[in-house]
């Protein structure tokens, strides 16, 4: 009798062990999926430029060199002098200098009026312009176009040479008017 | 010719197919005609002609006036792109993560899918989601169709950041697409390590091309532009990159002569989707309904007014009310005739109340751009039952 009961109990326990779940699997520190990126693979894609100039390539250009390029590659969309459109108006300085965009719906967001960082011009032109052949400009051409646009906005002298040392130093009048998001932080963090 | 059952069926199917190429033909009594055979990919019923509203070659809106519930059909999800929709080979596509990391790594699409996955229903809204130029003949989709809700599937960015090992001092990361704009945005590391996804799925299948196929960043509750599509690269850094999109675009001038940048969160908003232009209603009971959403979590309440904002009544919310997703609201109204203005107002779980146009204008000034505008909007029910957009001057 005792033996039979014992056998019955062990059988029941065995059954329990089979249906009781194990604790949820813990995620490992690393999964080991993916492969290391080589310096060459990174360099092939790493085209961004930061406000302090990190990422700017070798090369240089002047406004005079950029003027001819602008006429053939940019004027069609941005106008003969950068003020006419039909696409984004790039050139123009508001004489008030007070950043009155909230009061004046017609004030164009030009590089001289609205762009807070000169490095952004280089970064954007190099990655996305012209739309018919994005990424086709040489670094010297991008420096030259950047110099042309900055000079047209009265931000650098006509003879200034733009390169990785000089471009981050260009003072942009709009920078002082940008503020971070001051909306109050969330009372409750959105749930996952 | 010997007539078999098989050839008879094929002939009938052929005749039906021929009919559908000219015009949707419906049998007078469908129960007297054998129906169509099964098919590998389903389609909408022929009479249903729902489609997105094309705004330009670079954007189209979800037609909220035609939709129900909270999920947006994938082919009606709004689109906005800055260099066209690229065609990407999923077998060669990969995502590079580098910068301030211990181990710069490349993940193919197949490898991304091997990591633990996460699926969740989220809204996605373009921060420029206020169409206010079409006058009274504005539909809900034209007014606020740059928001849509899908179930998104992907791998948490936090999982991948653990895989590469983020170095101390990292505060931002750059997300870059492989479209012709090579679009870039800077994202705070806190969001990347919280609920950000690298998504590859939408409503149970692969992303649509215009939604970033095969991989996109997805930042729940944040302005759509930051959820970079066609994602190919993430660079971890100590400061924001100040890309064109986050400086000269997607920033909002304020009345105090400043401009707000990195304003990621989408604030609470609601939209009555019915009745609205181009509908005409009959006297009697009308179900007013619409959608509400907030980047701050859950919608707590939606108020509806049928007297132009003088009095408000809490609408019924369709359960479950999901965080960071569209919520459907409904309100029964007995229209007895005469002109009426119907409006809705969302309140989210933080207590934030959807603002009026005047409150927004006071903050932003009459020159305000289109970003992050979430005003209370309304529809005029005319005496004859025709419903039109309640037009408002924006200075």
Coordinates of C-alpha atoms in Angstrom, one line a residue, chain A residues 23-128:
Chain A
X23 CA 10.9 31.1 -15.2
X24 CA 10.9 33.4 -18.3
X25 CA 14.2 33.4 -20.2
X26 CA 16.5 36.3 -19.3
X27 CA 17.9 38.2 -22.2
X28 CA 21.6 37.8 -22.6
X29 CA 23.9 40.8 -22.3
X30 CA 24.6 40.4 -26.0
X31 CA 23.1 38.2 -28.7
X32 CA 26.1 37.9 -30.9
X33 CA 24.1 38.8 -34.0
X34 CA 25.5 41.1 -36.7
X35 CA 29.1 41.6 -37.7
X36 CA 31.8 44.2 -36.9
X37 CA 31.8 47.2 -39.3
X38 CA 35.2 47.9 -40.8
X39 CA 36.7 51.5 -40.8
X40 CA 36.2 51.5 -44.6
X41 CA 32.6 50.5 -44.4
X42 CA 32.0 53.3 -41.8
X43 CA 33.9 55.9 -43.9
X44 CA 31.8 55.0 -47.0
X45 CA 28.6 56.1 -45.2
X46 CA 29.8 58.6 -42.5
X47 CA 29.1 61.9 -44.4
X48 CA 27.6 64.0 -41.6
X49 CA 29.1 67.2 -40.4
X50 CA 28.7 68.6 -36.8
X51 CA 28.4 72.2 -35.8
X52 CA 31.9 72.2 -34.4
X53 CA 33.3 71.0 -37.8
X54 CA 33.7 67.4 -37.0
X55 CA 33.1 65.4 -40.2
X56 CA 34.1 68.2 -42.5
X57 CA 36.4 66.8 -45.3
X58 CA 39.6 68.2 -46.8
X59 CA 39.1 70.7 -49.6
X60 CA 38.1 74.3 -50.0
X61 CA 36.1 76.8 -52.1
X62 CA 35.3 80.5 -52.5
X63 CA 32.2 82.4 -53.4
X64 CA 33.6 83.2 -56.8
X65 CA 34.0 79.5 -57.6
X66 CA 30.6 78.8 -56.2
X67 CA 28.8 81.4 -58.3
X68 CA 29.2 79.6 -61.6
X69 CA 28.3 76.3 -60.0
X70 CA 25.2 77.9 -58.5
X71 CA 24.1 79.2 -61.9
X72 CA 24.3 75.8 -63.5
X73 CA 23.1 73.5 -60.7
X74 CA 21.0 75.5 -58.3
X75 CA 19.4 78.7 -59.9
X76 CA 16.8 76.7 -61.8
X77 CA 15.0 75.9 -58.5
X78 CA 16.2 78.7 -56.1
X79 CA 16.3 81.6 -58.5
X80 CA 19.1 83.6 -60.2
X81 CA 20.3 85.2 -56.9
X82 CA 18.8 82.8 -54.4
X83 CA 15.9 85.1 -53.7
X84 CA 13.4 84.3 -56.5
X85 CA 12.4 80.7 -55.9
X86 CA 10.3 78.8 -56.9
X87 CA 11.7 76.5 -54.2
X88 CA 13.2 77.5 -50.9
X89 CA 14.4 81.1 -50.8
X90 CA 18.0 80.9 -49.7
X91 CA 19.3 84.5 -49.7
X92 CA 18.2 87.5 -47.8
X93 CA 18.8 89.4 -44.6
X94 CA 16.0 91.1 -42.7
X95 CA 17.2 94.6 -41.8
X96 CA 15.4 94.5 -38.5
X97 CA 17.6 91.6 -37.2
X98 CA 15.1 90.8 -34.6
X99 CA 14.0 87.4 -35.8
X100 CA 10.3 88.5 -36.3
X101 CA 9.1 85.3 -38.0
X102 CA 6.2 84.8 -35.7
X103 CA 4.8 88.2 -36.7
X104 CA 5.6 88.2 -40.4
X105 CA 4.3 85.2 -42.3
X106 CA 6.0 86.4 -45.5
X107 CA 9.6 86.6 -44.1
X108 CA 11.5 83.9 -45.8
X109 CA 13.5 81.4 -43.8
X110 CA 16.7 82.2 -45.6
X111 CA 20.2 81.0 -44.6
X112 CA 21.0 84.5 -43.4
X113 CA 17.8 85.0 -41.4
X114 CA 17.0 81.6 -40.0
X115 CA 19.7 79.0 -40.3
X116 CA 21.5 78.7 -36.9
X117 CA 24.6 76.8 -38.1
X118 CA 26.8 77.3 -41.2
X119 CA 27.9 73.7 -41.1
X120 CA 24.4 72.6 -41.9
X121 CA 24.6 74.2 -45.4
X122 CA 27.6 72.1 -46.3
X123 CA 26.1 68.9 -44.8
X124 CA 22.8 69.3 -46.6
X125 CA 24.1 70.4 -50.0
X126 CA 26.6 67.5 -50.0
X127 CA 24.0 64.8 -49.1
X128 CA 20.9 66.0 -50.9

